[in-house]
PDB file of C-alpha atoms in Angstrom:
ATOM      1  CA  UNK A   1       9.292 -20.045  17.962  1.00 57.00           C
ATOM      2  CA  UNK A   2       9.054 -21.728  14.456  1.00 64.00           C
ATOM      3  CA  UNK A   3       8.509 -19.909  11.262  1.00 53.00           C
ATOM      4  CA  UNK A   4       4.977 -21.160  11.110  1.00 49.00           C
ATOM      5  CA  UNK A   5       4.327 -19.837  14.617  1.00 47.00           C
ATOM      6  CA  UNK A   6       5.912 -16.540  13.778  1.00 54.00           C
ATOM      7  CA  UNK A   7       3.545 -16.236  10.684  1.00 60.00           C
ATOM      8  CA  UNK A   8       0.450 -17.183  12.765  1.00 57.00           C
ATOM      9  CA  UNK A   9       1.383 -14.634  15.473  1.00 61.00           C
ATOM     10  CA  UNK A  10       1.880 -11.894  12.823  1.00 68.00           C
ATOM     11  CA  UNK A  11      -1.404 -12.717  11.321  1.00 68.00           C
ATOM     12  CA  UNK A  12      -3.203 -12.633  14.641  1.00 81.00           C
ATOM     13  CA  UNK A  13      -1.602  -9.204  15.447  1.00 85.00           C
ATOM     14  CA  UNK A  14      -2.674  -7.846  12.090  1.00 89.00           C
ATOM     15  CA  UNK A  15      -6.124  -9.044  12.637  1.00 93.00           C
ATOM     16  CA  UNK A  16      -6.280  -7.390  16.055  1.00 95.00           C
ATOM     17  CA  UNK A  17      -5.066  -4.120  14.540  1.00 96.00           C
ATOM     18  CA  UNK A  18      -7.742  -4.236  11.810  1.00 96.00           C
ATOM     19  CA  UNK A  19     -10.351  -4.876  14.447  1.00 96.00           C
ATOM     20  CA  UNK A  20      -9.151  -1.929  16.549  1.00 96.00           C
ATOM     21  CA  UNK A  21      -9.319   0.287  13.405  1.00 97.00           C
ATOM     22  CA  UNK A  22     -12.774  -0.919  12.749  1.00 97.00           C
ATOM     23  CA  UNK A  23     -13.865  -0.077  16.259  1.00 97.00           C
ATOM     24  CA  UNK A  24     -12.374   3.346  15.967  1.00 97.00           C
ATOM     25  CA  UNK A  25     -14.094   3.984  12.616  1.00 97.00           C
ATOM     26  CA  UNK A  26     -17.341   2.819  13.844  1.00 97.00           C
ATOM     27  CA  UNK A  27     -16.951   5.089  16.949  1.00 96.00           C
ATOM     28  CA  UNK A  28     -16.385   8.009  14.547  1.00 97.00           C
ATOM     29  CA  UNK A  29     -19.797   7.332  12.930  1.00 97.00           C
ATOM     30  CA  UNK A  30     -21.707   6.791  16.107  1.00 96.00           C
ATOM     31  CA  UNK A  31     -20.218   9.765  18.119  1.00 93.00           C
ATOM     32  CA  UNK A  32     -19.216  12.657  16.059  1.00 94.00           C
ATOM     33  CA  UNK A  33     -19.755  16.406  16.116  1.00 97.00           C
ATOM     34  CA  UNK A  34     -19.939  19.269  13.692  1.00 97.00           C
ATOM     35  CA  UNK A  35     -18.652  22.741  14.635  1.00 97.00           C
ATOM     36  CA  UNK A  36     -21.783  24.645  13.633  1.00 97.00           C
ATOM     37  CA  UNK A  37     -24.388  22.057  14.342  1.00 97.00           C
ATOM     38  CA  UNK A  38     -23.486  20.866  17.834  1.00 98.00           C
ATOM     39  CA  UNK A  39     -22.451  24.227  19.338  1.00 98.00           C
ATOM     40  CA  UNK A  40     -25.285  26.772  19.825  1.00 97.00           C
ATOM     41  CA  UNK A  41     -23.042  29.713  19.001  1.00 98.00           C
ATOM     42  CA  UNK A  42     -25.923  32.250  18.950  1.00 96.00           C
ATOM     43  CA  UNK A  43     -27.529  31.176  22.188  1.00 97.00           C
ATOM     44  CA  UNK A  44     -27.441  34.130  24.517  1.00 97.00           C
ATOM     45  CA  UNK A  45     -26.078  31.803  27.233  1.00 96.00           C
ATOM     46  CA  UNK A  46     -23.098  31.156  24.985  1.00 97.00           C
ATOM     47  CA  UNK A  47     -22.251  34.724  24.376  1.00 97.00           C
ATOM     48  CA  UNK A  48     -18.762  35.977  25.462  1.00 96.00           C
ATOM     49  CA  UNK A  49     -19.049  38.821  27.915  1.00 96.00           C
ATOM     50  CA  UNK A  50     -15.579  40.417  28.423  1.00 94.00           C
ATOM     51  CA  UNK A  51     -16.632  41.056  32.125  1.00 94.00           C
ATOM     52  CA  UNK A  52     -17.936  37.518  32.911  1.00 97.00           C
ATOM     53  CA  UNK A  53     -15.812  36.257  35.849  1.00 97.00           C
ATOM     54  CA  UNK A  54     -16.167  32.699  34.562  1.00 96.00           C
ATOM     55  CA  UNK A  55     -13.271  33.602  32.216  1.00 97.00           C
ATOM     56  CA  UNK A  56     -10.968  33.754  35.214  1.00 97.00           C
ATOM     57  CA  UNK A  57      -8.543  30.905  34.619  1.00 96.00           C
ATOM     58  CA  UNK A  58      -8.868  27.834  36.674  1.00 94.00           C
ATOM     59  CA  UNK A  59      -5.988  26.632  38.934  1.00 91.00           C
ATOM     60  CA  UNK A  60      -5.670  23.616  36.694  1.00 90.00           C
ATOM     61  CA  UNK A  61      -4.158  26.125  34.143  1.00 91.00           C
ATOM     62  CA  UNK A  62      -0.661  26.878  35.427  1.00 89.00           C
ATOM     63  CA  UNK A  63      -1.126  30.520  34.831  1.00 95.00           C
ATOM     64  CA  UNK A  64      -4.435  30.521  36.540  1.00 94.00           C
ATOM     65  CA  UNK A  65      -2.986  28.999  39.627  1.00 92.00           C
ATOM     66  CA  UNK A  66      -0.014  31.313  39.973  1.00 96.00           C
ATOM     67  CA  UNK A  67      -0.001  33.846  42.783  1.00 96.00           C
ATOM     68  CA  UNK A  68       0.879  36.653  40.364  1.00 97.00           C
ATOM     69  CA  UNK A  69      -2.178  36.051  38.305  1.00 98.00           C
ATOM     70  CA  UNK A  70      -4.443  35.613  41.315  1.00 97.00           C
ATOM     71  CA  UNK A  71      -3.195  39.012  42.728  1.00 98.00           C
ATOM     72  CA  UNK A  72      -4.386  40.836  39.613  1.00 98.00           C
ATOM     73  CA  UNK A  73      -7.755  42.856  39.624  1.00 98.00           C
ATOM     74  CA  UNK A  74     -10.661  40.684  38.573  1.00 97.00           C
ATOM     75  CA  UNK A  75     -11.022  42.680  35.223  1.00 97.00           C
ATOM     76  CA  UNK A  76      -7.471  41.923  34.388  1.00 98.00           C
ATOM     77  CA  UNK A  77      -7.799  38.239  35.236  1.00 98.00           C
ATOM     78  CA  UNK A  78     -10.811  37.964  33.041  1.00 97.00           C
ATOM     79  CA  UNK A  79      -9.004  39.859  30.157  1.00 98.00           C
ATOM     80  CA  UNK A  80      -5.945  37.526  30.315  1.00 98.00           C
ATOM     81  CA  UNK A  81      -8.201  34.470  30.805  1.00 97.00           C
ATOM     82  CA  UNK A  82      -9.994  35.029  27.646  1.00 98.00           C
ATOM     83  CA  UNK A  83      -6.818  35.740  25.690  1.00 98.00           C
ATOM     84  CA  UNK A  84      -5.135  32.632  27.077  1.00 97.00           C
ATOM     85  CA  UNK A  85      -8.112  30.319  26.154  1.00 97.00           C
ATOM     86  CA  UNK A  86      -8.187  31.984  22.671  1.00 97.00           C
ATOM     87  CA  UNK A  87      -4.455  31.378  22.147  1.00 97.00           C
ATOM     88  CA  UNK A  88      -4.787  27.764  23.132  1.00 96.00           C
ATOM     89  CA  UNK A  89      -7.524  27.350  20.606  1.00 96.00           C
ATOM     90  CA  UNK A  90      -5.451  29.151  18.008  1.00 97.00           C
ATOM     91  CA  UNK A  91      -2.294  26.942  18.466  1.00 96.00           C
ATOM     92  CA  UNK A  92      -4.572  23.871  18.659  1.00 95.00           C
ATOM     93  CA  UNK A  93      -5.948  24.506  15.200  1.00 95.00           C
ATOM     94  CA  UNK A  94      -2.398  25.380  13.857  1.00 96.00           C
ATOM     95  CA  UNK A  95      -1.249  21.944  15.079  1.00 95.00           C
ATOM     96  CA  UNK A  96      -4.252  20.133  13.646  1.00 96.00           C
ATOM     97  CA  UNK A  97      -3.454  21.812  10.369  1.00 95.00           C
ATOM     98  CA  UNK A  98      -0.129  20.017  10.416  1.00 95.00           C
ATOM     99  CA  UNK A  99      -1.856  16.822  11.319  1.00 96.00           C
ATOM    100  CA  UNK A 100      -4.342  16.980   8.409  1.00 96.00           C
ATOM    101  CA  UNK A 101      -1.657  17.807   5.817  1.00 96.00           C
ATOM    102  CA  UNK A 102       0.643  15.040   7.087  1.00 96.00           C
ATOM    103  CA  UNK A 103      -2.196  12.344   7.238  1.00 97.00           C
ATOM    104  CA  UNK A 104      -3.318  13.114   3.665  1.00 96.00           C
ATOM    105  CA  UNK A 105       0.343  12.829   2.548  1.00 95.00           C
ATOM    106  CA  UNK A 106       0.627   9.558   4.450  1.00 96.00           C
ATOM    107  CA  UNK A 107      -2.465   8.053   2.912  1.00 96.00           C
ATOM    108  CA  UNK A 108      -1.119   8.562  -0.604  1.00 94.00           C
ATOM    109  CA  UNK A 109       1.024   5.410  -0.068  1.00 88.00           C
ATOM    110  CA  UNK A 110      -1.632   3.260   1.495  1.00 93.00           C
ATOM    111  CA  UNK A 111      -2.714   0.223  -0.644  1.00 94.00           C
ATOM    112  CA  UNK A 112      -6.405  -0.235  -1.587  1.00 96.00           C
ATOM    113  CA  UNK A 113      -8.255  -2.049   1.161  1.00 94.00           C
ATOM    114  CA  UNK A 114      -6.004  -0.690   3.933  1.00 95.00           C
ATOM    115  CA  UNK A 115      -8.277  -0.002   7.024  1.00 95.00           C
ATOM    116  CA  UNK A 116      -6.055   2.825   8.116  1.00 97.00           C
ATOM    117  CA  UNK A 117      -7.470   4.823   5.185  1.00 97.00           C
ATOM    118  CA  UNK A 118     -10.974   4.807   6.456  1.00 97.00           C
ATOM    119  CA  UNK A 119     -10.079   5.599  10.052  1.00 97.00           C
ATOM    120  CA  UNK A 120      -7.668   8.335   9.202  1.00 98.00           C
ATOM    121  CA  UNK A 121     -10.135  10.062   6.929  1.00 97.00           C
ATOM    122  CA  UNK A 122     -12.628  10.086   9.783  1.00 97.00           C
ATOM    123  CA  UNK A 123      -9.925  11.708  11.910  1.00 97.00           C
ATOM    124  CA  UNK A 124      -9.208  14.286   9.177  1.00 98.00           C
ATOM    125  CA  UNK A 125     -12.960  15.128   9.093  1.00 97.00           C
ATOM    126  CA  UNK A 126     -13.049  15.522  12.872  1.00 98.00           C
ATOM    127  CA  UNK A 127      -9.931  17.664  12.958  1.00 97.00           C
ATOM    128  CA  UNK A 128     -11.479  19.924  10.241  1.00 97.00           C
ATOM    129  CA  UNK A 129     -14.382  20.514  12.553  1.00 97.00           C
ATOM    130  CA  UNK A 130     -12.101  21.235  15.395  1.00 97.00           C
ATOM    131  CA  UNK A 131     -10.321  23.803  13.372  1.00 98.00           C
ATOM    132  CA  UNK A 132     -13.619  25.574  12.537  1.00 98.00           C
ATOM    133  CA  UNK A 133     -14.733  25.249  16.191  1.00 98.00           C
ATOM    134  CA  UNK A 134     -11.432  26.696  17.477  1.00 98.00           C
ATOM    135  CA  UNK A 135     -11.215  29.643  15.036  1.00 98.00           C
ATOM    136  CA  UNK A 136     -14.882  30.543  15.615  1.00 98.00           C
ATOM    137  CA  UNK A 137     -14.201  30.752  19.356  1.00 98.00           C
ATOM    138  CA  UNK A 138     -11.043  32.935  18.625  1.00 98.00           C
ATOM    139  CA  UNK A 139     -13.270  35.259  16.340  1.00 98.00           C
ATOM    140  CA  UNK A 140     -15.845  35.605  18.914  1.00 97.00           C
ATOM    141  CA  UNK A 141     -13.495  36.677  21.629  1.00 97.00           C
ATOM    142  CA  UNK A 142     -12.363  39.462  19.522  1.00 96.00           C
ATOM    143  CA  UNK A 143      -8.749  38.942  20.698  1.00 97.00           C
ATOM    144  CA  UNK A 144      -6.020  38.865  18.027  1.00 96.00           C
ATOM    145  CA  UNK A 145      -3.955  35.989  19.335  1.00 97.00           C
ATOM    146  CA  UNK A 146      -0.879  34.565  17.540  1.00 96.00           C
ATOM    147  CA  UNK A 147      -1.167  30.853  18.503  1.00 96.00           C
ATOM    148  CA  UNK A 148       2.110  29.033  18.414  1.00 95.00           C
ATOM    149  CA  UNK A 149       5.643  30.269  18.571  1.00 93.00           C
ATOM    150  CA  UNK A 150       7.003  32.054  15.406  1.00 92.00           C
ATOM    151  CA  UNK A 151       9.398  29.127  14.501  1.00 92.00           C
ATOM    152  CA  UNK A 152       6.390  26.743  14.575  1.00 93.00           C
ATOM    153  CA  UNK A 153       4.178  29.001  12.395  1.00 90.00           C
ATOM    154  CA  UNK A 154       7.062  29.458   9.880  1.00 88.00           C
ATOM    155  CA  UNK A 155       8.246  25.914   9.847  1.00 86.00           C
ATOM    156  CA  UNK A 156       4.918  23.999  10.132  1.00 85.00           C
ATOM    157  CA  UNK A 157       4.826  23.290   6.434  1.00 83.00           C
ATOM    158  CA  UNK A 158       7.875  21.200   6.735  1.00 85.00           C
ATOM    159  CA  UNK A 159       6.617  18.898   9.481  1.00 86.00           C
ATOM    160  CA  UNK A 160       4.024  16.954   7.362  1.00 90.00           C
ATOM    161  CA  UNK A 161       6.960  15.659   5.172  1.00 89.00           C
ATOM    162  CA  UNK A 162       7.792  13.274   7.917  1.00 90.00           C
ATOM    163  CA  UNK A 163       4.466  11.530   7.468  1.00 94.00           C
ATOM    164  CA  UNK A 164       5.558   9.879   4.267  1.00 92.00           C
ATOM    165  CA  UNK A 165       9.330   9.365   4.828  1.00 94.00           C
ATOM    166  CA  UNK A 166       9.395   8.649   8.505  1.00 96.00           C
ATOM    167  CA  UNK A 167       5.779   8.048   9.610  1.00 96.00           C
ATOM    168  CA  UNK A 168       6.719   6.786  13.017  1.00 97.00           C
ATOM    169  CA  UNK A 169       8.296  10.251  13.733  1.00 96.00           C
ATOM    170  CA  UNK A 170       5.253  12.040  12.424  1.00 96.00           C
ATOM    171  CA  UNK A 171       2.828  10.068  14.565  1.00 97.00           C
ATOM    172  CA  UNK A 172       5.119  10.579  17.534  1.00 97.00           C
ATOM    173  CA  UNK A 173       4.720  14.300  16.894  1.00 95.00           C
ATOM    174  CA  UNK A 174       0.936  13.917  16.843  1.00 94.00           C
ATOM    175  CA  UNK A 175       0.989  12.310  20.244  1.00 95.00           C
ATOM    176  CA  UNK A 176       3.328  15.045  21.508  1.00 95.00           C
ATOM    177  CA  UNK A 177       0.790  17.695  20.635  1.00 92.00           C
ATOM    178  CA  UNK A 178      -2.392  15.756  21.634  1.00 93.00           C
ATOM    179  CA  UNK A 179      -1.413  14.362  25.030  1.00 93.00           C
ATOM    180  CA  UNK A 180      -0.610  17.634  26.940  1.00 92.00           C
ATOM    181  CA  UNK A 181      -3.810  19.439  25.830  1.00 92.00           C
ATOM    182  CA  UNK A 182      -5.926  16.261  26.509  1.00 93.00           C
ATOM    183  CA  UNK A 183      -4.401  16.030  29.971  1.00 91.00           C
ATOM    184  CA  UNK A 184      -4.984  19.750  30.729  1.00 91.00           C
ATOM    185  CA  UNK A 185      -8.552  19.749  29.477  1.00 92.00           C
ATOM    186  CA  UNK A 186      -9.480  16.588  31.499  1.00 92.00           C
ATOM    187  CA  UNK A 187      -7.906  18.096  34.630  1.00 91.00           C
ATOM    188  CA  UNK A 188     -10.051  21.236  34.191  1.00 91.00           C
ATOM    189  CA  UNK A 189     -13.251  19.264  33.806  1.00 91.00           C
ATOM    190  CA  UNK A 190     -12.355  17.058  36.725  1.00 90.00           C
ATOM    191  CA  UNK A 191     -11.821  20.052  38.941  1.00 88.00           C
ATOM    192  CA  UNK A 192     -15.420  21.027  38.757  1.00 87.00           C
ATOM    193  CA  UNK A 193     -14.538  24.589  37.807  1.00 88.00           C
ATOM    194  CA  UNK A 194     -17.450  26.861  37.021  1.00 91.00           C
ATOM    195  CA  UNK A 195     -16.596  27.306  33.328  1.00 93.00           C
ATOM    196  CA  UNK A 196     -18.277  29.382  30.712  1.00 96.00           C
ATOM    197  CA  UNK A 197     -20.671  27.062  28.845  1.00 97.00           C
ATOM    198  CA  UNK A 198     -19.120  27.792  25.410  1.00 97.00           C
ATOM    199  CA  UNK A 199     -15.764  26.741  26.542  1.00 97.00           C
ATOM    200  CA  UNK A 200     -17.177  23.725  28.337  1.00 96.00           C
ATOM    201  CA  UNK A 201     -18.893  22.543  25.117  1.00 97.00           C
ATOM    202  CA  UNK A 202     -15.786  22.980  23.193  1.00 97.00           C
ATOM    203  CA  UNK A 203     -13.713  20.991  25.552  1.00 96.00           C
ATOM    204  CA  UNK A 204     -16.267  18.236  25.819  1.00 96.00           C
ATOM    205  CA  UNK A 205     -16.334  17.800  21.991  1.00 97.00           C
ATOM    206  CA  UNK A 206     -12.561  17.975  21.714  1.00 96.00           C
ATOM    207  CA  UNK A 207     -11.890  15.467  24.517  1.00 96.00           C
ATOM    208  CA  UNK A 208     -14.431  12.934  23.109  1.00 95.00           C
ATOM    209  CA  UNK A 209     -12.971  12.878  19.661  1.00 96.00           C
ATOM    210  CA  UNK A 210      -9.272  13.246  20.662  1.00 96.00           C
ATOM    211  CA  UNK A 211      -9.680  10.076  22.610  1.00 95.00           C
ATOM    212  CA  UNK A 212      -9.942   8.133  19.359  1.00 96.00           C
ATOM    213  CA  UNK A 213      -7.070  10.111  17.739  1.00 96.00           C
ATOM    214  CA  UNK A 214      -4.756   9.470  20.598  1.00 96.00           C
ATOM    215  CA  UNK A 215      -5.828   5.725  20.695  1.00 96.00           C
ATOM    216  CA  UNK A 216      -4.880   5.365  16.988  1.00 97.00           C
ATOM    217  CA  UNK A 217      -1.514   7.076  17.405  1.00 97.00           C
ATOM    218  CA  UNK A 218      -0.759   4.658  20.333  1.00 96.00           C
ATOM    219  CA  UNK A 219      -1.928   1.566  18.426  1.00 96.00           C
ATOM    220  CA  UNK A 220       0.010   2.629  15.259  1.00 97.00           C
ATOM    221  CA  UNK A 221       3.267   3.147  17.075  1.00 97.00           C
ATOM    222  CA  UNK A 222       2.896   0.014  19.246  1.00 96.00           C
ATOM    223  CA  UNK A 223       2.430  -2.013  16.019  1.00 95.00           C
ATOM    224  CA  UNK A 224       5.055  -0.236  13.947  1.00 95.00           C
ATOM    225  CA  UNK A 225       8.045   0.434  16.308  1.00 96.00           C
ATOM    226  CA  UNK A 226       8.846  -3.284  17.328  1.00 95.00           C
ATOM    227  CA  UNK A 227       9.109  -4.077  13.625  1.00 94.00           C
ATOM    228  CA  UNK A 228      11.677  -1.187  12.849  1.00 96.00           C
ATOM    229  CA  UNK A 229      15.243  -2.203  12.040  1.00 96.00           C
ATOM    230  CA  UNK A 230      17.423  -1.846  15.230  1.00 95.00           C
ATOM    231  CA  UNK A 231      19.194   1.335  14.201  1.00 96.00           C
ATOM    232  CA  UNK A 232      16.050   3.076  13.218  1.00 96.00           C
ATOM    233  CA  UNK A 233      14.351   1.999  16.378  1.00 97.00           C
ATOM    234  CA  UNK A 234      17.372   3.279  18.454  1.00 97.00           C
ATOM    235  CA  UNK A 235      17.224   6.675  16.664  1.00 97.00           C
ATOM    236  CA  UNK A 236      13.547   6.957  17.351  1.00 98.00           C
ATOM    237  CA  UNK A 237      14.017   6.113  20.969  1.00 98.00           C
ATOM    238  CA  UNK A 238      16.347   9.115  21.285  1.00 98.00           C
ATOM    239  CA  UNK A 239      14.093  11.319  19.153  1.00 97.00           C
ATOM    240  CA  UNK A 240      10.887  10.272  20.925  1.00 98.00           C
ATOM    241  CA  UNK A 241      11.357  12.243  24.219  1.00 98.00           C
ATOM    242  CA  UNK A 242      12.728  15.235  22.367  1.00 98.00           C
ATOM    243  CA  UNK A 243       9.746  15.509  20.126  1.00 97.00           C
ATOM    244  CA  UNK A 244       7.460  15.154  23.139  1.00 96.00           C
ATOM    245  CA  UNK A 245       9.211  17.939  24.951  1.00 97.00           C
ATOM    246  CA  UNK A 246       9.510  20.416  22.106  1.00 96.00           C
ATOM    247  CA  UNK A 247       5.922  20.112  20.888  1.00 95.00           C
ATOM    248  CA  UNK A 248       4.536  20.186  24.493  1.00 95.00           C
ATOM    249  CA  UNK A 249       6.090  23.743  24.668  1.00 95.00           C
ATOM    250  CA  UNK A 250       4.478  24.676  21.394  1.00 94.00           C
ATOM    251  CA  UNK A 251       1.079  23.696  22.672  1.00 93.00           C
ATOM    252  CA  UNK A 252       1.394  24.826  26.341  1.00 93.00           C
ATOM    253  CA  UNK A 253       3.635  27.814  26.315  1.00 94.00           C
ATOM    254  CA  UNK A 254       2.330  31.082  24.959  1.00 94.00           C
ATOM    255  CA  UNK A 255       4.736  32.849  22.481  1.00 95.00           C
ATOM    256  CA  UNK A 256       6.877  35.777  23.499  1.00 95.00           C
ATOM    257  CA  UNK A 257       4.497  38.251  21.795  1.00 95.00           C
ATOM    258  CA  UNK A 258       1.604  37.057  23.997  1.00 96.00           C
ATOM    259  CA  UNK A 259       3.792  37.184  27.118  1.00 97.00           C
ATOM    260  CA  UNK A 260       4.821  40.830  26.373  1.00 97.00           C
ATOM    261  CA  UNK A 261       1.326  41.896  25.321  1.00 96.00           C
ATOM    262  CA  UNK A 262      -0.057  40.851  28.720  1.00 97.00           C
ATOM    263  CA  UNK A 263       2.829  41.925  30.883  1.00 97.00           C
ATOM    264  CA  UNK A 264       3.599  38.507  32.324  1.00 97.00           C
ATOM    265  CA  UNK A 265       6.919  38.903  34.254  1.00 97.00           C
ATOM    266  CA  UNK A 266       9.841  36.760  33.387  1.00 96.00           C
ATOM    267  CA  UNK A 267       9.971  35.175  36.769  1.00 96.00           C
ATOM    268  CA  UNK A 268       6.343  34.086  36.348  1.00 97.00           C
ATOM    269  CA  UNK A 269       7.054  32.599  33.022  1.00 96.00           C
ATOM    270  CA  UNK A 270      10.020  30.714  34.539  1.00 96.00           C
ATOM    271  CA  UNK A 271       7.814  29.280  37.263  1.00 95.00           C
ATOM    272  CA  UNK A 272       5.076  28.275  34.766  1.00 95.00           C
ATOM    273  CA  UNK A 273       7.267  26.629  32.058  1.00 95.00           C
ATOM    274  CA  UNK A 274       8.655  24.499  33.943  1.00 95.00           C
ATOM    275  CA  UNK A 275      10.851  26.019  36.917  1.00 95.00           C
ATOM    276  CA  UNK A 276       8.385  25.514  39.804  1.00 93.00           C
ATOM    277  CA  UNK A 277       7.837  22.125  41.528  1.00 94.00           C
ATOM    278  CA  UNK A 278       4.200  22.310  40.608  1.00 92.00           C
ATOM    279  CA  UNK A 279       4.727  22.920  37.021  1.00 94.00           C
ATOM    280  CA  UNK A 280       7.686  20.556  36.789  1.00 95.00           C
ATOM    281  CA  UNK A 281       5.310  17.734  38.179  1.00 94.00           C
ATOM    282  CA  UNK A 282       2.691  18.636  35.538  1.00 93.00           C
ATOM    283  CA  UNK A 283       5.225  18.402  32.866  1.00 94.00           C
ATOM    284  CA  UNK A 284       6.148  14.826  33.927  1.00 95.00           C
ATOM    285  CA  UNK A 285       2.451  13.976  34.348  1.00 93.00           C
ATOM    286  CA  UNK A 286       1.646  14.977  30.704  1.00 93.00           C
ATOM    287  CA  UNK A 287       3.658  12.048  29.443  1.00 94.00           C
ATOM    288  CA  UNK A 288       2.671   9.248  31.833  1.00 93.00           C
ATOM    289  CA  UNK A 289       0.623   7.534  29.069  1.00 92.00           C
ATOM    290  CA  UNK A 290       3.389   7.743  26.420  1.00 95.00           C
ATOM    291  CA  UNK A 291       5.782   6.389  28.856  1.00 95.00           C
ATOM    292  CA  UNK A 292       3.768   3.228  28.842  1.00 94.00           C
ATOM    293  CA  UNK A 293       4.151   3.220  25.039  1.00 95.00           C
ATOM    294  CA  UNK A 294       7.831   3.700  25.242  1.00 96.00           C
ATOM    295  CA  UNK A 295       8.332   0.924  27.738  1.00 94.00           C
ATOM    296  CA  UNK A 296       6.201  -1.627  25.824  1.00 94.00           C
ATOM    297  CA  UNK A 297       7.448  -0.924  22.374  1.00 95.00           C
ATOM    298  CA  UNK A 298      11.117  -0.977  23.191  1.00 95.00           C
ATOM    299  CA  UNK A 299      11.708   2.792  23.000  1.00 97.00           C
ATOM    300  CA  UNK A 300      12.805   2.980  26.600  1.00 96.00           C
ATOM    301  CA  UNK A 301      16.528   1.782  26.945  1.00 96.00           C
ATOM    302  CA  UNK A 302      19.449   2.830  29.056  1.00 97.00           C
ATOM    303  CA  UNK A 303      20.421   5.638  26.694  1.00 98.00           C
ATOM    304  CA  UNK A 304      16.954   6.980  25.859  1.00 98.00           C
ATOM    305  CA  UNK A 305      16.090   6.895  29.556  1.00 97.00           C
ATOM    306  CA  UNK A 306      18.853   9.495  30.246  1.00 98.00           C
ATOM    307  CA  UNK A 307      17.243  11.795  27.488  1.00 98.00           C
ATOM    308  CA  UNK A 308      13.838  11.528  29.298  1.00 98.00           C
ATOM    309  CA  UNK A 309      15.634  12.458  32.537  1.00 97.00           C
ATOM    310  CA  UNK A 310      17.554  15.260  31.072  1.00 98.00           C
ATOM    311  CA  UNK A 311      14.348  16.758  29.590  1.00 97.00           C
ATOM    312  CA  UNK A 312      12.557  16.296  32.908  1.00 96.00           C
ATOM    313  CA  UNK A 313       9.792  14.194  31.615  1.00 96.00           C
ATOM    314  CA  UNK A 314      10.765  10.940  33.173  1.00 95.00           C
ATOM    315  CA  UNK A 315       8.775   9.133  35.829  1.00 91.00           C
ATOM    316  CA  UNK A 316       6.721   6.064  36.340  1.00 87.00           C
ATOM    317  CA  UNK A 317       4.442   5.012  33.404  1.00 83.00           C
ATOM    318  CA  UNK A 318       0.673   5.309  34.083  1.00 74.00           C
ATOM    319  CA  UNK A 319      -0.874   1.996  35.186  1.00 72.00           C
ATOM    320  CA  UNK A 320      -3.468   2.423  32.447  1.00 68.00           C
ATOM    321  CA  UNK A 321      -4.103   4.913  29.681  1.00 68.00           C
ATOM    322  CA  UNK A 322      -5.848   7.968  31.001  1.00 65.00           C
ATOM    323  CA  UNK A 323      -5.017   7.321  34.629  1.00 71.00           C
ATOM    324  CA  UNK A 324      -5.440  10.615  36.585  1.00 69.00           C
ATOM    325  CA  UNK A 325      -2.204  11.937  37.857  1.00 66.00           C
ATOM    326  CA  UNK A 326      -1.511  11.441  41.542  1.00 64.00           C
ATOM    327  CA  UNK A 327      -1.798  14.627  43.658  1.00 56.00           C
ATOM    328  CA  UNK A 328       1.488  14.271  45.510  1.00 44.00           C
ATOM    329  CA  UNK A 329       4.735  15.221  43.751  1.00 40.00           C
TER     330      UNK A 329
END
């Protein structure tokens, strides 16, 4: 390919990227939600009754499908179910706090006229409403949940630093937190589970807006990674699956204080995260979409593939983004 052809191809790719950002930004204008406008918090139908059996966890949640949980008295299942949902919301907003701080730092270096600025400010606005939505839910449950693991809560102020110095690592971390919860919430909705209307509305809003956030992170990395110097791309290829695995645990696995407070036995924790064939399959399924990204952007190589395998998050890439996981292991 000649230099002229290289330049033309680069210009076309840049224009395609700008068009995708414009589409995402316009989507944020057309379909957006506000935490205290689009959820009828004070509707009696949305009230949280600590005896409501709809708070029993669905089987799509690993804890909800475990025989230990299913053998508990209904009242205890409900109690743990409310606490589990509250803790997921708490760690969700803690993660989005990292996202907001990192994105704002990243934008300090964007030139005037950069279309990333507009889209990412839409994303920051949406994540702010998610934080309000999640914390209001936690408040109304009346359960004092911790959210993420202690190390994450203590060290989360350091994570946004990567947004300015190694942005590809930061946006990898964003995907690592967003993909598992998006996968879980979609699985719950697809299951047809009789869910409490408040939790259903929160999930619907979160899924609708996170689709854009995940799409941006994919597009950003797909554009940036192939242009990285070889050594930097190699280092990212090794860090990529590690970041995915570590932040998946932050999002999905309740901290030790939660496990102790609700008397969840160690053997159950081992089954759930990720020692049982069912949970091990779910762990692999979480990352089917990002395996597409890794393959197509050059992050999947003979060395990094072994890291994916060692972390038990390898497998075939999804055929298309958002493909439902097959039922067989």
